Short mmCIF file of C-alpha atoms and ligand atoms in Angstrom, two decimals:
data_model
loop_
_atom_site.label_atom_id
_atom_site.label_comp_id
_atom_site.label_asym_id
_atom_site.label_seq_id
_atom_site.Cartn_x
_atom_site.Cartn_y
_atom_site.Cartn_z
CA MET A 1 -5.63 0.82 29.49
CA PHE A 2 -2.64 1.68 26.86
CA ASP A 3 -3.06 4.21 24.04
CA ILE A 4 -1.52 1.88 21.79
CA ILE A 5 -0.43 -1.74 21.76
CA ILE A 6 1.92 -2.95 18.98
CA VAL A 7 2.33 -6.21 18.18
CA GLY A 8 5.76 -7.21 16.94
CA ALA A 9 9.31 -5.54 17.95
CA GLY A 10 10.95 -5.43 14.52
CA PRO A 11 11.92 -2.27 12.97
CA ALA A 12 7.97 -1.71 12.13
CA GLY A 13 6.84 -2.10 15.37
CA LEU A 14 9.87 -0.59 17.07
CA THR A 15 9.49 2.57 14.88
CA SER A 16 5.75 2.74 15.79
CA ALA A 17 6.56 2.95 19.27
CA LEU A 18 9.22 5.46 19.12
CA TYR A 19 6.65 8.05 17.27
CA ALA A 20 3.95 7.15 19.67
CA LEU A 21 6.01 7.69 22.75
CA ARG A 22 7.47 11.07 21.24
CA ALA A 23 3.89 12.31 21.09
CA ASN A 24 3.30 11.13 24.78
CA LYS A 25 1.34 8.13 24.25
CA LYS A 26 1.36 5.26 26.89
CA VAL A 27 2.77 2.21 24.35
CA LEU A 28 3.16 -1.39 24.98
CA VAL A 29 5.17 -3.53 22.40
CA LEU A 30 4.41 -7.38 22.57
CA GLU A 31 7.00 -9.43 21.17
CA ALA A 32 6.91 -13.52 20.95
CA LYS A 33 10.60 -13.96 20.40
CA ALA A 34 13.56 -11.45 20.39
CA TYR A 35 13.66 -7.82 19.21
CA GLY A 36 14.86 -6.70 15.61
CA GLY A 37 13.04 -9.05 13.42
CA GLN A 38 14.52 -10.16 10.31
CA ILE A 39 17.10 -7.51 10.24
CA ILE A 40 19.13 -8.79 13.26
CA ASN A 41 20.29 -11.47 10.42
CA ALA A 42 21.80 -8.78 8.24
CA SER A 43 25.69 -8.50 9.08
CA LEU A 44 25.40 -4.88 7.50
CA LEU A 45 22.54 -2.87 6.29
CA GLU A 46 24.37 -1.58 3.33
CA ASN A 47 21.32 -0.43 1.60
CA TYR A 48 19.88 1.70 4.42
CA PRO A 49 20.38 5.25 3.84
CA GLY A 50 23.17 6.98 6.11
CA LEU A 51 24.05 3.79 7.87
CA PRO A 52 26.08 1.63 5.65
CA ASN A 53 28.61 0.27 8.50
CA VAL A 54 26.09 -0.76 10.97
CA SER A 55 25.26 -4.10 11.70
CA GLY A 56 21.25 -5.32 11.65
CA PHE A 57 21.87 -6.51 14.97
CA ASP A 58 23.33 -3.04 16.17
CA PHE A 59 20.84 -1.19 14.48
CA ALA A 60 17.76 -3.40 16.16
CA THR A 61 19.64 -2.98 19.40
CA ASN A 62 19.56 0.85 19.42
CA LEU A 63 16.38 0.94 18.38
CA TYR A 64 15.36 -1.02 21.23
CA ASN A 65 17.00 1.29 23.48
CA GLN A 66 15.62 4.25 22.08
CA VAL A 67 12.13 2.96 22.60
CA LYS A 68 12.93 1.92 26.32
CA ASP A 69 14.79 5.34 27.12
CA LEU A 70 11.38 7.02 26.10
CA GLY A 71 9.78 4.91 28.52
CA GLY A 72 8.10 2.27 26.21
CA THR A 73 7.02 -0.92 27.82
CA ILE A 74 8.21 -3.93 26.08
CA LYS A 75 7.08 -7.32 26.99
CA PHE A 76 8.04 -10.76 25.65
CA GLU A 77 4.63 -12.67 25.31
CA THR A 78 2.98 -14.15 22.64
CA VAL A 79 -0.21 -12.78 21.38
CA ILE A 80 -2.90 -15.67 21.05
CA ARG A 81 -5.78 -13.54 20.13
CA ILE A 82 -6.97 -9.84 19.42
CA GLU A 83 -10.64 -8.76 19.82
CA ASP A 84 -12.25 -6.29 17.91
CA ASP A 85 -13.11 -3.85 20.98
CA LYS A 86 -9.16 -3.92 20.94
CA THR A 87 -8.39 -6.32 23.84
CA VAL A 88 -5.34 -8.13 23.32
CA ILE A 89 -4.89 -11.58 24.58
CA THR A 90 -1.23 -13.22 25.19
CA ASN A 91 -0.12 -16.22 26.68
CA LYS A 92 0.21 -14.30 30.01
CA ASP A 93 -2.21 -11.90 30.59
CA LYS A 94 -4.65 -9.37 28.63
CA TYR A 95 -4.36 -5.77 27.71
CA GLN A 96 -6.65 -3.24 26.44
CA ALA A 97 -5.80 0.02 24.37
CA LYS A 98 -7.35 2.74 22.24
CA ALA A 99 -5.57 1.65 18.90
CA ILE A 100 -3.38 -1.44 17.73
CA ILE A 101 -0.94 -1.57 15.25
CA LEU A 102 0.01 -5.27 13.95
CA ALA A 103 3.59 -5.20 12.93
CA THR A 104 4.40 -8.95 12.99
CA GLY A 105 6.72 -9.30 9.93
CA ALA A 106 7.05 -12.01 7.57
CA GLU A 107 9.67 -14.96 8.20
CA ASN A 108 11.71 -16.17 5.30
CA ARG A 109 10.79 -19.86 4.52
CA LYS A 110 13.37 -22.49 5.52
CA LEU A 111 14.58 -25.14 3.50
CA ASN A 112 14.02 -27.15 6.46
CA ILE A 113 17.17 -29.52 5.97
CA ASP A 114 19.75 -30.45 8.51
CA ARG A 115 22.46 -27.80 10.04
CA GLU A 116 20.62 -24.73 8.14
CA GLU A 117 20.20 -22.92 11.40
CA GLU A 118 23.42 -23.73 12.66
CA LEU A 119 25.27 -22.34 9.51
CA VAL A 120 23.03 -19.37 9.07
CA GLY A 121 25.92 -16.57 9.19
CA ARG A 122 28.26 -18.77 8.11
CA GLY A 123 27.83 -19.60 5.10
CA VAL A 124 23.80 -19.77 4.85
CA SER A 125 22.05 -16.37 4.10
CA TYR A 126 18.33 -15.19 3.57
CA CYS A 127 19.16 -12.07 2.10
CA ALA A 128 21.50 -11.50 -0.84
CA THR A 129 21.61 -7.48 -0.45
CA CYS A 130 22.48 -7.85 2.82
CA ASP A 131 25.10 -10.52 2.76
CA GLY A 132 26.13 -10.78 -0.82
CA ASN A 133 29.30 -8.31 -0.51
CA PHE A 134 30.88 -11.22 1.78
CA TYR A 135 31.22 -13.37 -1.24
CA LYS A 136 33.19 -10.88 -3.76
CA ASN A 137 34.95 -13.45 -6.33
CA LYS A 138 33.72 -16.61 -4.58
CA THR A 139 31.23 -19.35 -5.37
CA VAL A 140 27.74 -18.97 -4.58
CA ALA A 141 24.46 -20.66 -4.74
CA VAL A 142 20.74 -19.36 -4.90
CA VAL A 143 18.15 -21.68 -4.19
CA GLY A 144 14.50 -20.55 -5.42
CA GLY A 145 12.72 -19.91 -8.52
CA GLY A 146 10.70 -16.83 -8.00
CA ASN A 147 11.64 -13.04 -8.72
CA THR A 148 13.70 -12.92 -5.33
CA ALA A 149 15.74 -15.55 -6.19
CA LEU A 150 16.33 -14.30 -9.87
CA GLU A 151 16.91 -10.95 -8.77
CA ASP A 152 19.44 -12.15 -5.74
CA ALA A 153 21.38 -14.11 -8.66
CA VAL A 154 21.36 -11.32 -11.14
CA TYR A 155 22.88 -9.07 -7.68
CA LEU A 156 25.17 -11.80 -6.96
CA SER A 157 26.42 -12.29 -10.49
CA ASN A 158 28.10 -8.90 -10.29
CA ILE A 159 30.00 -9.90 -6.78
CA ALA A 160 30.49 -13.44 -6.67
CA SER A 161 32.96 -15.35 -9.43
CA HIS A 162 30.21 -17.94 -9.99
CA VAL A 163 26.26 -18.54 -9.24
CA TYR A 164 24.52 -21.61 -9.27
CA VAL A 165 20.65 -21.25 -9.39
CA ILE A 166 18.90 -24.12 -8.13
CA HIS A 167 15.55 -24.93 -8.78
CA ARG A 168 13.16 -27.81 -8.34
CA ARG A 169 11.37 -27.58 -11.44
CA ASP A 170 12.17 -26.96 -14.94
CA THR A 171 10.21 -23.63 -15.40
CA PHE A 172 10.82 -20.43 -13.07
CA ARG A 173 8.05 -18.74 -11.32
CA GLY A 174 10.07 -15.37 -11.46
CA GLU A 175 10.07 -12.75 -14.77
CA VAL A 176 11.56 -13.82 -18.10
CA HIS A 177 13.63 -10.63 -18.30
CA TYR A 178 15.71 -11.99 -15.06
CA ILE A 179 15.90 -15.30 -16.73
CA ASN A 180 16.85 -13.88 -20.13
CA GLU A 181 19.54 -11.67 -18.01
CA LEU A 182 20.61 -14.46 -16.27
CA LYS A 183 21.04 -16.84 -19.22
CA ASN A 184 23.35 -13.99 -20.62
CA LYS A 185 25.73 -13.91 -17.83
CA GLU A 186 28.81 -16.32 -18.23
CA ASN A 187 29.30 -16.81 -14.48
CA VAL A 188 25.68 -18.20 -14.00
CA GLU A 189 24.76 -21.67 -13.87
CA PHE A 190 21.22 -23.53 -13.80
CA ILE A 191 20.32 -26.54 -12.03
CA LEU A 192 16.95 -27.53 -12.45
CA ASN A 193 14.90 -30.32 -11.38
CA SER A 194 16.93 -30.40 -8.36
CA ASN A 195 16.77 -29.55 -4.38
CA VAL A 196 19.48 -28.81 -2.01
CA THR A 197 19.77 -31.77 0.39
CA LYS A 198 22.90 -31.50 2.20
CA LEU A 199 25.00 -28.65 3.92
CA ILE A 200 28.41 -29.59 4.16
CA GLY A 201 31.35 -28.06 6.13
CA SER A 202 32.59 -28.07 9.57
CA ASP A 203 32.80 -24.39 11.00
CA ARG A 204 31.13 -23.09 7.86
CA LEU A 205 29.60 -24.09 4.57
CA ASN A 206 31.99 -25.04 1.87
CA ALA A 207 30.09 -27.73 -0.21
CA ILE A 208 26.14 -28.41 -1.00
CA GLU A 209 24.48 -31.80 -2.01
CA VAL A 210 22.31 -31.38 -4.87
CA THR A 211 19.68 -34.24 -5.70
CA ASN A 212 18.07 -33.96 -9.03
CA ASN A 213 14.35 -35.00 -9.25
CA ASP A 214 15.42 -38.31 -10.90
CA GLY A 215 17.38 -39.37 -7.76
CA THR A 216 20.83 -38.44 -8.81
CA LYS A 217 23.02 -36.87 -6.34
CA LYS A 218 26.22 -34.43 -6.73
CA GLU A 219 28.50 -32.51 -4.40
CA ILE A 220 29.16 -28.64 -5.30
CA ASN A 221 31.77 -26.52 -3.69
CA VAL A 222 30.35 -23.27 -2.84
CA ASP A 223 31.33 -20.70 -0.18
CA GLY A 224 27.79 -19.44 0.17
CA LEU A 225 24.22 -20.45 -0.07
CA PHE A 226 21.42 -18.02 -0.36
CA VAL A 227 18.09 -19.46 0.35
CA ALA A 228 15.09 -17.35 -1.47
CA VAL A 229 12.27 -20.12 -1.38
CA GLY A 230 9.56 -17.07 -0.38
CA GLN A 231 8.22 -15.56 2.82
CA ALA A 232 5.62 -16.20 5.15
CA PRO A 233 3.82 -14.08 7.22
CA LYS A 234 2.41 -14.84 10.73
CA ASN A 235 -0.92 -13.66 10.86
CA GLU A 236 -3.09 -16.77 11.16
CA ILE A 237 -4.13 -15.72 14.61
CA PHE A 238 -5.81 -12.43 13.55
CA LYS A 239 -8.07 -14.21 10.96
CA ASN A 240 -10.88 -13.97 13.40
CA ILE A 241 -11.35 -9.99 12.74
CA ILE A 242 -8.62 -8.93 10.05
CA GLU A 243 -8.73 -9.52 6.42
CA LEU A 244 -5.85 -11.48 5.44
CA ASP A 245 -5.10 -12.50 1.72
CA ASP A 246 -4.83 -15.62 0.38
CA LYS A 247 -0.97 -16.15 1.56
CA GLY A 248 -2.03 -14.79 4.76
CA TYR A 249 -0.76 -10.90 4.62
CA ILE A 250 -2.76 -8.14 6.12
CA ILE A 251 -4.88 -6.42 3.28
CA SER A 252 -4.88 -2.66 3.47
CA GLU A 253 -5.90 -0.37 0.91
CA ASP A 254 -3.98 2.64 1.76
CA GLY A 255 -1.19 0.69 3.69
CA VAL A 256 -2.13 1.90 6.90
CA HIS A 257 -5.66 0.84 7.82
CA THR A 258 -6.92 -2.77 8.26
CA ASN A 259 -10.52 -3.63 7.77
CA GLN A 260 -10.93 -2.85 11.78
CA GLU A 261 -11.33 0.62 12.64
CA GLY A 262 -8.71 1.41 15.00
CA ILE A 263 -6.29 -1.55 14.04
CA TYR A 264 -3.47 -0.47 12.11
CA VAL A 265 -0.65 -2.34 9.93
CA ALA A 266 2.84 -1.62 9.46
CA GLY A 267 5.71 -3.52 7.74
CA ASP A 268 6.19 -6.93 6.22
CA THR A 269 3.26 -8.18 7.40
CA ARG A 270 1.08 -6.29 5.08
CA VAL A 271 0.42 -6.97 1.47
CA LYS A 272 3.09 -4.49 -0.32
CA ASP A 273 5.66 -4.75 -3.21
CA LEU A 274 8.61 -3.87 -1.70
CA ARG A 275 10.06 -5.53 1.91
CA GLN A 276 13.18 -3.77 2.98
CA LEU A 277 13.95 -2.13 6.32
CA THR A 278 13.40 1.44 4.60
CA THR A 279 9.87 0.72 4.04
CA ALA A 280 9.46 -1.01 7.22
CA VAL A 281 10.37 1.88 9.24
CA SER A 282 8.29 4.29 7.02
CA ASP A 283 5.20 2.18 7.78
CA GLY A 284 5.98 2.12 11.30
CA ALA A 285 5.97 6.08 11.43
CA ILE A 286 2.68 6.22 9.36
CA ALA A 287 0.95 3.75 11.13
CA ALA A 288 1.77 5.60 14.76
CA THR A 289 0.97 9.27 13.43
CA THR A 290 -2.00 8.09 11.93
CA ALA A 291 -3.56 6.17 14.83
CA ILE A 292 -2.66 9.50 17.17
CA LYS A 293 -4.22 11.54 14.63
CA GLU A 294 -7.71 9.45 14.47
CA MET A 295 -7.29 8.86 18.35
CA GLU A 296 -7.26 12.53 19.15
CA ASP A 297 -10.01 13.11 16.26
P1 NAP B 1 7.66 -16.89 -4.43
O1 NAP B 1 7.23 -16.11 -5.60
O2 NAP B 1 6.73 -17.46 -3.68
O3 NAP B 1 8.64 -17.94 -4.83
C1 NAP B 1 9.37 -19.04 -4.06
C2 NAP B 1 10.11 -20.11 -4.92
O4 NAP B 1 10.58 -20.75 -4.03
C3 NAP B 1 9.21 -20.66 -6.16
O5 NAP B 1 10.05 -20.72 -7.07
C4 NAP B 1 8.96 -22.32 -5.12
O6 NAP B 1 9.44 -23.07 -5.93
C5 NAP B 1 10.37 -22.26 -4.23
N1 NAP B 1 10.13 -22.90 -3.24
C6 NAP B 1 9.47 -22.56 -2.39
N2 NAP B 1 9.88 -23.77 -1.34
C7 NAP B 1 10.69 -24.24 -1.54
C8 NAP B 1 11.25 -25.49 -0.89
N3 NAP B 1 11.40 -25.79 0.10
N4 NAP B 1 12.71 -25.91 -1.78
C9 NAP B 1 13.15 -25.26 -2.62
N5 NAP B 1 12.29 -24.44 -3.44
C10 NAP B 1 11.13 -24.13 -2.88
O7 NAP B 1 8.65 -15.86 -3.34
P2 NAP B 1 9.62 -14.80 -3.77
O8 NAP B 1 10.54 -15.13 -4.81
O9 NAP B 1 10.32 -14.47 -2.37
O10 NAP B 1 8.66 -13.50 -4.14
C11 NAP B 1 7.50 -13.35 -3.30
C12 NAP B 1 6.63 -12.11 -3.61
O11 NAP B 1 7.46 -10.81 -4.06
C13 NAP B 1 6.18 -12.63 -5.23
O12 NAP B 1 5.17 -12.13 -5.61
C14 NAP B 1 7.43 -11.52 -6.20
O13 NAP B 1 6.87 -11.65 -7.69
C15 NAP B 1 7.54 -10.62 -5.34
N6 NAP B 1 9.06 -10.32 -5.80
C16 NAP B 1 9.02 -9.06 -6.75
C17 NAP B 1 10.12 -8.31 -7.13
C18 NAP B 1 10.25 -7.67 -8.26
O14 NAP B 1 9.35 -7.36 -8.78
N7 NAP B 1 11.26 -7.11 -8.85
C19 NAP B 1 11.28 -8.85 -6.31
C20 NAP B 1 11.25 -9.85 -5.40
C21 NAP B 1 9.84 -10.39 -5.08
P3 NAP B 1 7.92 -23.14 -6.91
O15 NAP B 1 8.00 -22.63 -8.04
O16 NAP B 1 8.28 -24.72 -7.51
O17 NAP B 1 6.60 -23.27 -6.34
#
């Protein structure tokens, strides 16, 4: 029997573990893949207070070691199911806890084209605020038509020499004020009704093929491609007991409790406005302290 089982070893989950361990609780963290979550893709944190020159990988590794050094148990197992009696079933075992914190994060949606994974960090990025500064006075493209893509394009237009905004339709899902701002920028060019269909370059990206919905193709030289086509949570396995919104994010009225007593949520996986490292670690601290307080009450 553990005091707290945390599902997910990203910044939210590991911060929950840190707080719970420092309160002398017996903690198990379960992670399906690798520790660190999305932040390991960030070359430098840059917008995390006080740590401008630390890489996402170093941050995650330090946090992981911090949790291990405090005696936290971290198992790399895939959670398959959670029961409302707080039993957690994985692909390898079965565990029980007094409280559970769900910190499963969200994944950036991919374009699902050839070489996309291979070129991550070598021209392909899913995070403009993390990687934008590497493209000073260079040419970049942003794919997507939502607020993230538009906000990324605004941000990149102040760094890069030229920004293409590539969207698969002729109208944007994102807010009109971003569109107007982008239209007023001399270094921003819209490519509408189009998809990125090929990534070109040997060691790193240096061009993309863009295909218009009418079938015409063109090659554009770019140094960077920022993919901003939305995120997707991974909460299907919880839907037997946990209330999710229509996109699969965990609903929490106060940002910490789920609809199940003793099951809490932290980080990108919950319904929230700002998905950043700062808000993920904040959620983690709040979820752990709330769980501990309610367990002791
Ligand atoms: P989003 O709103 O879901 O937009 C995703 C965009 O990517 C859509 O334009 C979609 O095209 C396009 N897309 C999806 N799959 C694609 C594919 N395979 N190939 C090409 N394009 C594809 O995602 P988001 O922009 O990340 O925003 C997520 C949420 O956070 C939204 O609610 C957003 O408003 C919010 N947000 C708010 C702010 C802010 O208020 N400042 C900033 C960022 C995000 P279609 O339009 O054709 O479907």
